[in-house]
XYZ file of C-alpha atoms in Angstrom:
284
model
C 86.574 117.839 105.744
C 85.589 117.306 101.699
C 87.019 120.509 99.655
C 84.734 122.576 97.154
C 86.082 120.970 94.406
C 85.935 117.382 95.409
C 82.118 117.808 96.139
C 81.351 119.237 93.023
C 83.025 116.397 91.197
C 81.443 113.573 92.375
C 77.953 115.512 92.114
C 78.471 115.979 88.528
C 79.322 112.136 88.286
C 75.760 111.354 90.510
C 74.237 113.501 87.256
C 75.670 111.139 84.603
C 74.116 108.505 82.879
C 77.085 106.332 81.616
C 78.361 102.981 82.664
C 79.661 102.968 86.208
C 83.680 103.692 86.372
C 85.552 101.387 88.341
C 88.771 101.662 90.418
C 90.555 99.012 90.684
C 93.604 99.598 93.431
C 96.920 98.026 94.360
C 98.123 98.677 97.645
C 101.671 99.031 98.727
C 104.624 96.828 99.713
C 103.258 95.432 103.414
C 99.539 96.820 102.806
C 96.643 94.905 102.647
C 93.325 95.247 100.040
C 91.113 95.379 102.947
C 92.730 98.142 105.030
C 95.184 100.343 102.524
C 91.889 101.664 100.721
C 89.405 101.899 103.566
C 87.562 105.075 103.809
C 88.058 105.792 99.582
C 84.162 105.226 98.689
C 82.828 107.377 101.104
C 85.374 110.029 99.987
C 84.868 109.468 96.378
C 81.027 108.789 96.291
C 79.441 108.072 92.717
C 82.920 109.211 91.123
C 83.499 105.172 90.893
C 83.408 102.340 92.239
C 86.222 101.192 94.262
C 87.541 97.680 94.119
C 90.559 96.958 95.927
C 92.519 94.108 94.289
C 93.622 90.929 96.440
C 97.243 89.727 95.525
C 97.437 85.957 95.142
C 98.476 83.819 97.740
C 102.074 83.150 98.868
C 101.423 79.620 97.231
C 101.373 81.699 93.666
C 103.740 84.381 94.803
C 106.365 81.593 95.477
C 105.730 77.977 94.131
C 107.956 75.210 94.886
C 111.464 75.453 93.993
C 111.796 78.724 93.857
C 113.646 81.629 96.858
C 111.756 83.055 99.292
C 112.658 86.397 97.877
C 112.327 85.118 94.111
C 108.371 85.457 93.390
C 107.400 84.603 90.242
C 105.930 87.869 88.858
C 104.461 86.652 85.678
C 102.713 83.995 87.036
C 101.388 86.548 90.030
C 100.137 89.387 87.263
C 98.368 86.567 84.831
C 96.079 85.212 88.174
C 95.549 88.819 88.909
C 94.510 89.524 85.170
C 92.332 86.120 85.440
C 90.535 87.082 88.701
C 89.878 90.358 87.508
C 89.038 90.327 83.949
C 85.198 89.713 84.569
C 84.783 93.252 86.248
C 87.050 95.245 83.715
C 84.748 94.716 80.844
C 83.712 98.146 81.374
C 85.123 101.546 82.049
C 87.913 101.417 84.454
C 90.588 103.170 86.245
C 93.737 101.459 87.948
C 95.573 102.837 90.697
C 98.328 101.685 92.196
C 100.372 103.142 95.078
C 104.339 102.083 95.130
C 104.472 98.538 94.865
C 100.853 98.558 93.575
C 101.924 101.122 90.771
C 104.390 98.730 89.892
C 101.699 95.707 89.527
C 99.569 97.941 87.769
C 101.952 99.011 85.279
C 102.666 95.348 84.510
C 99.291 94.061 84.745
C 98.578 96.966 81.746
C 101.310 95.769 79.930
C 100.033 92.307 79.982
C 96.204 93.234 78.893
C 97.787 95.538 76.171
C 99.810 92.272 74.870
C 96.481 90.295 75.300
C 94.525 92.914 73.584
C 92.188 93.362 76.201
C 90.586 96.873 77.110
C 92.656 98.880 78.998
C 92.077 101.486 81.839
C 90.964 105.101 80.624
C 94.287 106.100 82.911
C 96.668 104.465 84.783
C 97.163 105.947 87.718
C 100.245 105.783 89.621
C 101.576 106.874 93.237
C 105.009 107.034 94.834
C 106.693 104.813 92.432
C 109.671 106.027 90.094
C 109.430 104.809 86.699
C 109.035 100.970 86.854
C 112.648 100.892 84.358
C 114.539 102.085 87.532
C 115.592 100.847 90.272
C 113.400 101.603 94.085
C 115.011 102.411 97.094
C 114.418 99.379 98.674
C 116.409 97.239 96.287
C 117.685 94.269 98.425
C 115.944 95.107 101.247
C 114.201 91.494 101.645
C 117.671 90.325 103.312
C 117.092 93.253 106.218
C 116.525 91.827 109.668
C 113.110 92.136 111.156
C 114.012 95.024 112.915
C 115.434 97.297 109.743
C 112.041 96.420 107.795
C 109.694 97.263 110.774
C 111.199 100.751 111.034
C 110.019 100.865 106.837
C 106.094 100.534 108.080
C 103.665 103.847 108.967
C 103.104 103.923 112.997
C 100.529 101.506 114.106
C 97.661 103.801 115.774
C 98.386 104.194 119.357
C 94.825 103.389 120.847
C 95.926 99.906 119.868
C 97.277 97.765 122.705
C 100.982 96.769 122.947
C 100.367 93.005 121.800
C 97.915 93.978 119.166
C 100.463 96.605 117.405
C 103.079 93.580 117.992
C 101.143 91.003 116.510
C 99.993 93.369 113.572
C 103.941 94.403 112.799
C 104.739 90.653 112.380
C 102.310 90.172 110.324
C 103.028 93.146 108.034
C 106.443 92.692 108.131
C 106.200 89.392 106.637
C 104.099 90.617 103.884
C 106.526 93.714 103.916
C 109.135 90.811 102.784
C 107.276 89.267 100.603
C 106.065 92.343 98.426
C 109.437 93.901 98.131
C 110.475 90.542 96.711
C 107.705 91.239 93.974
C 109.360 94.945 93.336
C 112.930 93.403 93.242
C 111.846 90.561 90.758
C 114.114 90.196 87.429
C 111.922 87.415 85.987
C 110.216 88.243 82.532
C 107.034 89.700 82.704
C 103.796 89.707 80.524
C 104.225 92.433 77.613
C 107.600 91.941 76.475
C 110.832 92.748 78.178
C 111.830 92.324 82.147
C 111.618 94.560 85.076
C 115.308 95.928 84.846
C 114.245 96.714 80.896
C 115.000 99.924 79.605
C 111.895 101.631 78.177
C 112.712 100.822 74.501
C 112.721 96.949 74.854
C 109.103 97.370 75.977
C 105.962 98.861 73.553
C 104.867 102.207 75.250
C 101.150 101.513 76.383
C 98.350 103.262 74.822
C 96.307 104.968 77.621
C 97.664 107.692 79.257
C 99.304 107.682 82.948
C 99.054 110.076 85.773
C 101.851 110.247 88.343
C 101.711 111.297 91.620
C 104.119 111.827 93.818
C 104.772 113.140 97.060
C 107.189 116.843 97.262
C 108.856 115.363 100.415
C 109.247 111.613 99.368
C 112.948 110.281 100.046
C 112.160 107.467 98.326
C 111.008 108.799 94.986
C 112.645 111.928 93.385
C 110.759 114.171 91.047
C 113.195 113.240 87.770
C 112.185 109.811 88.902
C 108.621 110.396 88.910
C 108.776 111.900 85.760
C 110.384 109.230 83.931
C 106.935 107.473 83.646
C 106.485 109.585 80.500
C 108.597 107.028 78.842
C 106.309 104.124 79.200
C 103.234 105.607 77.263
C 102.200 107.214 73.882
C 98.965 108.545 74.994
C 100.201 111.575 77.411
C 101.687 111.688 81.139
C 101.034 114.163 83.821
C 102.847 114.444 87.051
C 101.054 115.519 90.145
C 103.030 116.661 93.285
C 101.581 116.251 96.212
C 101.958 117.399 99.809
C 103.553 114.835 102.148
C 105.801 112.205 101.905
C 105.693 108.401 100.582
C 102.196 108.089 101.808
C 100.794 111.431 101.093
C 97.153 109.417 100.466
C 96.980 109.621 104.126
C 100.323 111.687 105.690
C 97.932 114.522 107.014
C 94.289 116.199 106.484
C 96.265 118.950 103.664
C 97.934 116.187 101.684
C 94.564 113.790 101.989
C 92.708 117.039 100.795
C 94.632 117.567 97.880
C 95.462 113.911 97.050
C 91.424 113.178 96.591
C 90.676 116.406 95.201
C 93.060 115.884 92.218
C 92.062 112.169 92.012
C 88.413 113.555 91.952
C 89.231 115.941 88.991
C 91.006 112.742 87.066
C 87.816 110.538 87.600
C 85.646 113.506 86.718
C 87.495 113.609 83.145
C 87.049 109.846 82.635
C 83.146 110.324 83.140
C 82.553 111.121 79.372
C 84.715 108.429 78.055
C 82.656 105.708 80.345
C 79.501 106.800 78.974
C 80.617 106.126 75.121
C 79.870 103.463 73.125
C 82.074 100.571 73.197
C 83.412 100.899 69.809
C 84.341 104.579 70.145
C 86.652 102.991 73.121
C 88.516 100.410 71.208
C 91.748 103.193 70.702
C 92.116 102.437 74.378
C 93.152 98.574 73.032
C 96.072 97.417 71.660
C 96.115 97.626 68.211
C-alpha cells in the first residue's frame, strides 16, 4: 500500500509546471537495468521520469589486454556519460544502489570536472563512503557457488531450470561488477578509487545517503563517511531492512519510497527555476 505521504508527494508533483525531473538509476552488482527498478515509475508517478542506466558491454568494461577482474573504470564512466548526456541537460537526480552508488559518484565527479550540469541531488544506497573498502573486496576470485550465495533468492514460482539459468547469468554479471568495485584504475575527476577524500575535490551537489539498519555490509559510520565528499550538505537516512531495503519487505519498501518521494518533491521547485539559477550546481 502506498503511504499517505507518498501519495501527497506524487500529487504535489503533478501540479508542478516546471521541467520534468529525471531520476537516473544505477543498479547493484549482479543486477540488470531492466529488472532492478521495475515498478518504480508506477510507485513514484509524476514525481520523476525513471531512467534505468545500462552499463557498457563487456568489451568496454574489460577491453583486450586486461584481466577479467580488471575493468577499465575510467573508460566505462566516460562511455556512460556520453550515452546519457543528451538526457541530463534538464533537471535530474542520480540514485545508485550498492555498486550503482559508486558508479553514480564517479559519474558525478566526471561531470563536475567537465563543467557539465550536476544532479540536483546525488542519492546513494547500501554503499560505504567511496574512499572506504567494501565488504566484498576480492570476491571476484570466489567460486561460483560462493558468489551464488550472495544473490537474492529467485522467485519460487519459477521452474528449477529457469532459476538455475538465471543464477548462472547473474553470477557472471556479479563477478564482472565486483571487479568494478575493486578497480584501482584512475577515474575521471582526479585521484583513484582508493584515494583518501582529501585527494579529490568535494562535489558541488548535495548527497542523500540511504542505509539499511540491518545491513551487514555497510555500517552506520561507513554510510556517514559520504559527508566527506560534498561541500553542499549530506543527509543519512536509515531504512528498515538489510542490504536490499528497496525490496526486503513491504515495510522497508514503503519507508524507502516515502523518503525518496519527499526528496524528489524537494527537488521540484529547483527543477522549475530558470537555467541560469542552477549554475551553482555546476563545477566552477
